[in-house]
Coordinates of C-alpha atoms in Angstrom, one line a residue:
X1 CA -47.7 19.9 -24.8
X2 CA -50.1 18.0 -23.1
X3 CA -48.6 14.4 -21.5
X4 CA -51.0 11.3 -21.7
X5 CA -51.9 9.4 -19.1
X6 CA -49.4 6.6 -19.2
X7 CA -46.9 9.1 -19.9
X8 CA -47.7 11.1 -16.5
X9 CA -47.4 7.6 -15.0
X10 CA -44.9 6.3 -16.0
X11 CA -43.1 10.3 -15.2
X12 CA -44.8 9.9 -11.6
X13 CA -43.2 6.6 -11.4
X14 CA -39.7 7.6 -11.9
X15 CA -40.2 10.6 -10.0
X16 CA -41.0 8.0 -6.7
X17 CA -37.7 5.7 -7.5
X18 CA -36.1 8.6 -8.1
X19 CA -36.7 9.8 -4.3
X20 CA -36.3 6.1 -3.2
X21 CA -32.8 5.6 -4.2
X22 CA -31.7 9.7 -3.2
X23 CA -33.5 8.5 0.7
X24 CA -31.7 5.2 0.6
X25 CA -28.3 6.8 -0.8
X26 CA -28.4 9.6 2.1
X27 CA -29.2 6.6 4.7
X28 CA -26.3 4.9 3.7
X29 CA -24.2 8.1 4.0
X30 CA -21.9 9.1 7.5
X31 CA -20.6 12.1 8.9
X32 CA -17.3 12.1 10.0
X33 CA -15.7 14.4 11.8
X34 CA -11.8 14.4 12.3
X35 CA -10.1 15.7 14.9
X36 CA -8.1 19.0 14.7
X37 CA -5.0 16.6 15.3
X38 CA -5.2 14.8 12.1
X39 CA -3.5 17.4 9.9
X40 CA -0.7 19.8 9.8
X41 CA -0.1 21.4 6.3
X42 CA 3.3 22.9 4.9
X43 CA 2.2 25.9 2.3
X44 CA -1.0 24.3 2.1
X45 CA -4.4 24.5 2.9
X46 CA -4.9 21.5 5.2
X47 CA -8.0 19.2 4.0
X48 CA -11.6 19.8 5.4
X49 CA -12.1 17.2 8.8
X50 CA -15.7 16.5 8.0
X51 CA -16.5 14.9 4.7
X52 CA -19.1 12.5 4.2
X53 CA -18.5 8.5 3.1
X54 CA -20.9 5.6 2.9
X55 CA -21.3 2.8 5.3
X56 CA -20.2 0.5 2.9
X57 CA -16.7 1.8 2.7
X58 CA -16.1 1.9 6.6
X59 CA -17.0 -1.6 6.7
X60 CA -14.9 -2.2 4.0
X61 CA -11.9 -0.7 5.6
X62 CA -12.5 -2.4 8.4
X63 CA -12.2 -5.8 6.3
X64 CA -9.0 -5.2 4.6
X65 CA -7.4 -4.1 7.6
X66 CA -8.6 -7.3 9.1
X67 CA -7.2 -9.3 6.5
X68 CA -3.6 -7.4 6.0
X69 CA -3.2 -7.8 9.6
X70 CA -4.1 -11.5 9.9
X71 CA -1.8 -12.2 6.3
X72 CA 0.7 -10.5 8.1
X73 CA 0.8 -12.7 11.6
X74 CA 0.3 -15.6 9.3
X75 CA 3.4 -14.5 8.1
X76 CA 5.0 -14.5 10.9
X77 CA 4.0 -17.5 12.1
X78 CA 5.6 -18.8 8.4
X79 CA 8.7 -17.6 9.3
X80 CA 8.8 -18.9 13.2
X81 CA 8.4 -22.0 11.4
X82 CA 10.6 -22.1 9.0
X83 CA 8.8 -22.4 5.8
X84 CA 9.7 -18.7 5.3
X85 CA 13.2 -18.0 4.9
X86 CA 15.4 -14.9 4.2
X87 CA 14.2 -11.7 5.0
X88 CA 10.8 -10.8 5.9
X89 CA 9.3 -7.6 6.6
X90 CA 5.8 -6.8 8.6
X91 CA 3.5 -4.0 8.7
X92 CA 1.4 -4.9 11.7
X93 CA 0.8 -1.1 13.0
X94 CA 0.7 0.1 9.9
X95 CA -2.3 -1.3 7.8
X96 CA -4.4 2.3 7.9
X97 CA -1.8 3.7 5.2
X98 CA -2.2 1.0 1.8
X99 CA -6.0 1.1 3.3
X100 CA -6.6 4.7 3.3
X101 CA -4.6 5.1 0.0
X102 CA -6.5 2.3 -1.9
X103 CA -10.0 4.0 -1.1
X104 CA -9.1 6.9 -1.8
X105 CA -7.3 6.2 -5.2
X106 CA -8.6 4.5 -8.6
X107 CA -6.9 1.2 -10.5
X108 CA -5.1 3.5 -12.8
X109 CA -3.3 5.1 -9.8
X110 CA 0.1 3.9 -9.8
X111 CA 1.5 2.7 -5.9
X112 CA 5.5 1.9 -5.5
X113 CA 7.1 1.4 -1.8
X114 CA 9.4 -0.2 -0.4
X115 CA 10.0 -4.2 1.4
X116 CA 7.5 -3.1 3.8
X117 CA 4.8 -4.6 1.2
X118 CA 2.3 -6.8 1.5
X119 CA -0.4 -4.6 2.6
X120 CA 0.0 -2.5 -0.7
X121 CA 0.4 -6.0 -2.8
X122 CA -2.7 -7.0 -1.2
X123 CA -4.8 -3.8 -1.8
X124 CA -3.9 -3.3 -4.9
X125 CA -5.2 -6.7 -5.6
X126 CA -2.6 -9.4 -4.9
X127 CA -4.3 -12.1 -3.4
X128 CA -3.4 -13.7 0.1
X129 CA -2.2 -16.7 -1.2
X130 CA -0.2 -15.4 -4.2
X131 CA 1.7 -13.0 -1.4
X132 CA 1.9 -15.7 0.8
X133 CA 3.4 -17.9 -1.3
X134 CA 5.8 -16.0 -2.8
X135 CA 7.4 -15.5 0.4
X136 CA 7.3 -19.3 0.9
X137 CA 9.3 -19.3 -2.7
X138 CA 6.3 -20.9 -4.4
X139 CA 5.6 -20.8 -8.1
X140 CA 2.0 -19.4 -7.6
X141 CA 3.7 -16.4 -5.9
X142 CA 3.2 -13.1 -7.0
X143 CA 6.6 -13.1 -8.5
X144 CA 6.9 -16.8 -9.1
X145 CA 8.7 -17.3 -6.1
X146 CA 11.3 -15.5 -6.8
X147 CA 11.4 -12.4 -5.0
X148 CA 10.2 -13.1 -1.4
X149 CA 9.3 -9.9 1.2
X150 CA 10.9 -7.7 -1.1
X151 CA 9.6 -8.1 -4.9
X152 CA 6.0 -8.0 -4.8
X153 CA 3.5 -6.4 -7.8
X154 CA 0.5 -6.5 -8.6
X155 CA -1.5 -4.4 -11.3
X156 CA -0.9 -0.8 -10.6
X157 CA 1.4 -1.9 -8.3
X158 CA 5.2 -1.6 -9.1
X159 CA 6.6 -3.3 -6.1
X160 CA 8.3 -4.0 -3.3
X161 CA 11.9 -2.8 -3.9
X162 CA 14.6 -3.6 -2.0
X163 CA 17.1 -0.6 -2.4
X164 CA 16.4 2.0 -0.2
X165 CA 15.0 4.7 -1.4
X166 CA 15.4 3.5 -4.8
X167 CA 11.5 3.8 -5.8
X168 CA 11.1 7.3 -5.2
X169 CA 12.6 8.6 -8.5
X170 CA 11.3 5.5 -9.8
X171 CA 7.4 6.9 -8.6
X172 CA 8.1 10.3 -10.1
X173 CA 9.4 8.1 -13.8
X174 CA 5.9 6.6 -13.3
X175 CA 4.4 10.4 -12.8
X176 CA 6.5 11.2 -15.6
X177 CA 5.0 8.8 -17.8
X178 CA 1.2 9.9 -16.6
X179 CA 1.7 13.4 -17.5
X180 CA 3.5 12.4 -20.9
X181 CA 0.4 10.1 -21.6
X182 CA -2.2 12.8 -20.9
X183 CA -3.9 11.1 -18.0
X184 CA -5.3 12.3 -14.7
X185 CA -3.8 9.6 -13.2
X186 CA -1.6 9.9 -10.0
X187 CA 1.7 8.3 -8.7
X188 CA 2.1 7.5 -5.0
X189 CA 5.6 6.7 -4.1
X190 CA 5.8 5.5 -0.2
X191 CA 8.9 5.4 1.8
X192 CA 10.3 5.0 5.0
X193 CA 11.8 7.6 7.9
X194 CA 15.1 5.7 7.4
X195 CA 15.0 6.3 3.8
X196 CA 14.3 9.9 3.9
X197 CA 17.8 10.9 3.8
X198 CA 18.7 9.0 0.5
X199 CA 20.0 12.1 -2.4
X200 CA 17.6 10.1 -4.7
X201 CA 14.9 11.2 -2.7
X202 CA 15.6 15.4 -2.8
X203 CA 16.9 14.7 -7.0
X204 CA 13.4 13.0 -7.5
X205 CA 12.0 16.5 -5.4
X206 CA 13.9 18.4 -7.7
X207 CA 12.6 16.8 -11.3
X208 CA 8.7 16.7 -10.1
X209 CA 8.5 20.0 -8.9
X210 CA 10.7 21.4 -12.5
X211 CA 8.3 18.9 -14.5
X212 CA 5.4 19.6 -12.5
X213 CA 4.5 15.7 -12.1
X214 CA 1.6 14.3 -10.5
X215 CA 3.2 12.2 -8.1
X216 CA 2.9 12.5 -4.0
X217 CA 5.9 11.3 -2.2
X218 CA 5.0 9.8 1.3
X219 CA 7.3 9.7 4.0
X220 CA 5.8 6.1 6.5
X221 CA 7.3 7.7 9.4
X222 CA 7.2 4.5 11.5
X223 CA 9.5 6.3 13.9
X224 CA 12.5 4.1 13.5
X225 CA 14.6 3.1 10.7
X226 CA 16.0 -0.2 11.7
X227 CA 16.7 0.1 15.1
X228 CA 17.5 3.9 15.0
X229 CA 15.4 6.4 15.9
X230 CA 14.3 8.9 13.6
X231 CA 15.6 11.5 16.0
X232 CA 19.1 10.3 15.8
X233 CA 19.1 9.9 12.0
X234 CA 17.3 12.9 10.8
X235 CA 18.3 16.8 11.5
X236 CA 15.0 17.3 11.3
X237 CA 12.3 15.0 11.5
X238 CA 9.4 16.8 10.1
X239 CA 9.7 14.7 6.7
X240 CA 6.4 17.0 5.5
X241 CA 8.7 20.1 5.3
X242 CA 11.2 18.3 3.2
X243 CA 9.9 19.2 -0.3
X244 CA 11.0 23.0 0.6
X245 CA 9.6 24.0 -2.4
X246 CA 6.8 21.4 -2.3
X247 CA 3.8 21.7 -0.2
X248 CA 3.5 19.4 2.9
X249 CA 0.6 17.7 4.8
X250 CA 1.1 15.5 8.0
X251 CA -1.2 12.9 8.8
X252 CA -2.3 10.9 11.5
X253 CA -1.2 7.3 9.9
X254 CA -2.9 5.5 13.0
X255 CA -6.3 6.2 11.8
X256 CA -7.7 5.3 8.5
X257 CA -10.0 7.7 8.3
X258 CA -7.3 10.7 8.0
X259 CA -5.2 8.6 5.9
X260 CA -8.3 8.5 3.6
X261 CA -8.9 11.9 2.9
X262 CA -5.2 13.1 3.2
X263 CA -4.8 10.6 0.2
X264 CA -7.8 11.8 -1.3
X265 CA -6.6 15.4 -1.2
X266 CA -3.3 14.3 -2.4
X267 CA -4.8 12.7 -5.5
X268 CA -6.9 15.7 -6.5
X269 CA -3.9 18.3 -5.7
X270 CA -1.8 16.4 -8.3
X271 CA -4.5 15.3 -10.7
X272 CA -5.5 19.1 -11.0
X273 CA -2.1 20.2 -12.3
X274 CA -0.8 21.4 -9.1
X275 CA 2.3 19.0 -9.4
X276 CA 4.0 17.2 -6.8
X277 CA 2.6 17.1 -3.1
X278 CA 5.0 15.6 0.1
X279 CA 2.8 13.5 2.7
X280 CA 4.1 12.4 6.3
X281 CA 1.5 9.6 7.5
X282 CA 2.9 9.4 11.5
X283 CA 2.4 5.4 11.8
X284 CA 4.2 2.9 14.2
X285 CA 5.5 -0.6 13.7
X286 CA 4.7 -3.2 16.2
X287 CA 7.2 -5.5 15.5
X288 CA 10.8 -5.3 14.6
X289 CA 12.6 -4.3 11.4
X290 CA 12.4 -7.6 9.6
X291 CA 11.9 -11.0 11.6
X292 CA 15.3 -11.3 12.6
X293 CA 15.1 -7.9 14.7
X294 CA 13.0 -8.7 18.2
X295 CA 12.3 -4.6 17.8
X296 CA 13.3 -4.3 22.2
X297 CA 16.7 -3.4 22.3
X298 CA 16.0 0.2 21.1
X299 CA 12.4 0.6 22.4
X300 CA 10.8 -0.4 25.1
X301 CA 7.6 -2.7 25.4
X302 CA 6.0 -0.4 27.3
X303 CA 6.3 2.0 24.1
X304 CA 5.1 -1.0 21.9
X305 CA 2.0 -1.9 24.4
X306 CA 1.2 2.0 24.5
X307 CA 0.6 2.3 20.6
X308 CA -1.0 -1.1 21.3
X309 CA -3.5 0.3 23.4
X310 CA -4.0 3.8 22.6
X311 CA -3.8 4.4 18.7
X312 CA -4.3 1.1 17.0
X313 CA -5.9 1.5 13.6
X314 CA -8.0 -1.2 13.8
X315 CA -9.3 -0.7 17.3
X316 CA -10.0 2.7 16.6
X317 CA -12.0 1.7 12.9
X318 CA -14.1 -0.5 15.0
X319 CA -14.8 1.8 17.8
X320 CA -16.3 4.5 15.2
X321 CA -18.8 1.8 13.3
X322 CA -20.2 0.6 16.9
X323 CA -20.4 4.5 17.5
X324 CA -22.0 5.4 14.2
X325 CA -24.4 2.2 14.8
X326 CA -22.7 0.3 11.7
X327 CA -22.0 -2.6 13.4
X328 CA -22.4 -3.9 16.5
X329 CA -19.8 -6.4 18.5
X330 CA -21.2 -9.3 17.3
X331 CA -21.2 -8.5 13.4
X332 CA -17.7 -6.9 14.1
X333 CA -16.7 -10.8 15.5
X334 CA -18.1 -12.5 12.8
X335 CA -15.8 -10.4 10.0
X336 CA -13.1 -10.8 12.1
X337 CA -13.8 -14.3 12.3
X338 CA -14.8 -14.1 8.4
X339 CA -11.1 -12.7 8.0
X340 CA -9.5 -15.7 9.9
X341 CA -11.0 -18.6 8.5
X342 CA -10.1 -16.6 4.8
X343 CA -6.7 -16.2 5.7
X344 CA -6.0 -19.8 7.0
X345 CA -7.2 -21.2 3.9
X346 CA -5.2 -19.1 1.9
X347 CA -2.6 -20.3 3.8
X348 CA -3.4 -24.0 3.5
X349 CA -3.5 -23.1 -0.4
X350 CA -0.2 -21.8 -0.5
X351 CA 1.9 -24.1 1.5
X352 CA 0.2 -27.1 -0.5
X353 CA 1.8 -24.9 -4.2
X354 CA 5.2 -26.8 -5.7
X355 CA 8.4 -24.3 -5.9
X356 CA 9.4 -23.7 -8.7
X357 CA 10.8 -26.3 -11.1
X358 CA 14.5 -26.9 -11.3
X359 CA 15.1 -25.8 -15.3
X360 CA 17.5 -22.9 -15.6
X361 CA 14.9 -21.6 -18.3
X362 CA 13.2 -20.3 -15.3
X363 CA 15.7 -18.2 -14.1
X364 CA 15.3 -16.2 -17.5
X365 CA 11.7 -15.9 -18.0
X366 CA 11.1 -12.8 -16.9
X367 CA 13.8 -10.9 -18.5
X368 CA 12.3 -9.9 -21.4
X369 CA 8.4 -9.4 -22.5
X370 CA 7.6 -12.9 -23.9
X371 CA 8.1 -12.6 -27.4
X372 CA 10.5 -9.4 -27.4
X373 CA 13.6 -11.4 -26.3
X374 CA 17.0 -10.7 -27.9
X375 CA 18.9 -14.2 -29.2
X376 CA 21.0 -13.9 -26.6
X377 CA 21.2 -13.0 -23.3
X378 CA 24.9 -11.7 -23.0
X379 CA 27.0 -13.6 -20.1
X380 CA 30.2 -13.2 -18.7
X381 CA 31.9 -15.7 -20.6
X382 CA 30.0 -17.4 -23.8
X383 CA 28.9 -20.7 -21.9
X384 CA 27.3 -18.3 -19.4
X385 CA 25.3 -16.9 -22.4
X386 CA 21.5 -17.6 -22.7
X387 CA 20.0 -18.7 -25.8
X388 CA 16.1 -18.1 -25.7
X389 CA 15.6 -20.0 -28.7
X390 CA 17.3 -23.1 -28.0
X391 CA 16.6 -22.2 -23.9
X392 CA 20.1 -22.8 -22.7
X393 CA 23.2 -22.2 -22.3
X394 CA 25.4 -20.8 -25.5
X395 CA 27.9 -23.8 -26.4
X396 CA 26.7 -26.4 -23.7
X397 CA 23.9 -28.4 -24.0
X398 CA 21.9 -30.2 -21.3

């Protein structure tokens, strides 16, 4: 059948745009090339070390790490100050991890770590201020200001939880409840060296693998847990080989790039009905435990400035984009600069947020789903009973 004129136009038209946004899409496409050093697998296939990913994403990651790292001396500065109290846990070091995992994961990916969180709150879409007033015990935090370092969520996001270990069977329940539904979805469930040792941890092994759940448990070997080395806690500190019975990959957690498409890999091996997958991202704190460990009686600072120097993950982000001609130093200074001005206003925000009010209704708010609460809140005496209805305490009033 014969086309007419406007039709072979209009066809000839589409064909050009067509072409157009194919050019533009492959100039806006990198090569990159890991080295051989970013991955050792455990009964697996490591993933490939070249894979393509647009500009726009670098740049991104670049961004976020910038910001998580500038939240996270804000933070500290908090605390020096004393406007933060209680404990308070930095990932300064670490930012490549939540930044790799978050690219390489969708919204209806579920994350759980543990108190070494505000990367992950941020990423998965926690804003600054809400994480930075929640540590100052704000209402506008995250969790109302009630949970500090330790109890942060966000959507997707199922905390920040302060028992050791305790969110590993808590990620597979979450893969649990992805296979039951149907989904594709996956579960990451993060924790530390120090925690690797928990029997939660090899019970929740146990269930994924006999389930076959789509959850990826990932060891942040940060090298110490508290101020222990790994290589006095653990028999064996190859946390990838842990599983046993469940495949392993190692990563390079200094580099955002390998912590990208390890997580990437991770999400397809368990989306595809593989089941569960163990990860090891190699990372390094820069500061202490918490804020009340100086992190130099155990290590030296020559350690520290070595990391520092050598295998930062920003540094290294920003070396590759003036490589790859994505940025140059002075676009490079004006998002870091971008990033500071962001973050001090967020902080401004927050500090100028009221704490909470003092009503003991508060303290019972988020119990229950409002609307699903029982009549009353058992205590261990009846005047320590809560009455939703009346909002108070069972035979007292106020």
């Amino acid at each position: 059948m014969l086309r007419t004129s406007a039709a072979r136009r209009q066809l000839a038209g589409a064909t050009v745009i067509a072409r157009r946004t194919m050019a533009k899409s492959a100039s806006d496409l990198v090569e990159i090339e890991l080295p051989a050093s970013s991955f050792e697998g455990y009964n697996l296939e490591i993933p490939s070390l070249s894979f393509e990913t647009e500009k726009e994403n670098l740049l991104q990651m670049y961004k976020d790490m910038v910001v998580i790292r500038r939240m996270e001396m804000a933070a500290d500065a908090l605390y020096k100050a004393k406007k933060i109290r209680g404990f308070c846990h930095l990932s300064v070091g670490q930012e490549a991890i939540a930044v790799g995992i978050e690219h390489a994961i969708s919204k209806q990916d579920t994350v759980i770590t543990s108190y070494r969180c505000h990367g992950f709150a941020h990423m998965r879409g926690a804003s600054v201020k809400a994480i930075l007033a929640e540590l100052m015990g704000r209402r506008s935090g995250v969790s109302h200001g009630k949970g500090g370092s330790m109890h942060m969520f966000a959507p997707g996001f199922y905390g920040g939880n302060g028992i050791v270990g305790a969110q590993v069977p808590l990620g597979a329940g979450l893969a649990f409840a992805q296979k039951y539904r149907g989904t594709n979805d996956v579960s990451f469930a993060l924790y530390g060296d120090g925690a690797a040792n928990q029997g939660q941890v090899f019970e929740a092994y146990n269930m994924a693998k006999l389930w076959n759940l789509p959850v990826v448990f990932c060891a942040e070997n940060n090298r110490y847990g508290m101020g222990t080395s790994s290589s006095r806690s653990s028999a064996m500190t190859e946390y990838y080989k842990r599983g046993q019975y469940i495949p392993g990959l190692k990563v390079n957690g200094m580099d955002v790039l390998s912590c990208y498409q390890a997580s990437k890999f991770a999400k397809d091996w368990a989306s595809q009905g593989n089941g569960p997958l163990v990860l090891e991202y190699e990372t390094y704190r820069y500061g202490g435990h918490s804020m009340s460990d100086p992190g130099t009686t155990y290590r030296t600072r020559e350690e520290v400035q070595h990391m520092r120097s050598r295998n930062d993950p920003i540094a290294g982000l920003k070396a590759l984009l003036i490589d790859k001609g994505i940025a140059d130093e002075e676009e490079i200074k004006a998002y870091d600069k971008k990033a500071r001005k962001y973050v001090d206003e967020q902080v401004a925000a927050a500090e100028a947020d009221a704490p909470p009010e003092a009503k003991m209704d508060i303290l019972f708010e988020d119990v229950y789903v409002p609307g699903s609460e029982i009549p009353v809140l058992r205590g261990r005496i009846s005047d320590d009973s809560w009455d939703f209805a009346k909002k108070t305490f069972l035979n007292k009033v106020y």
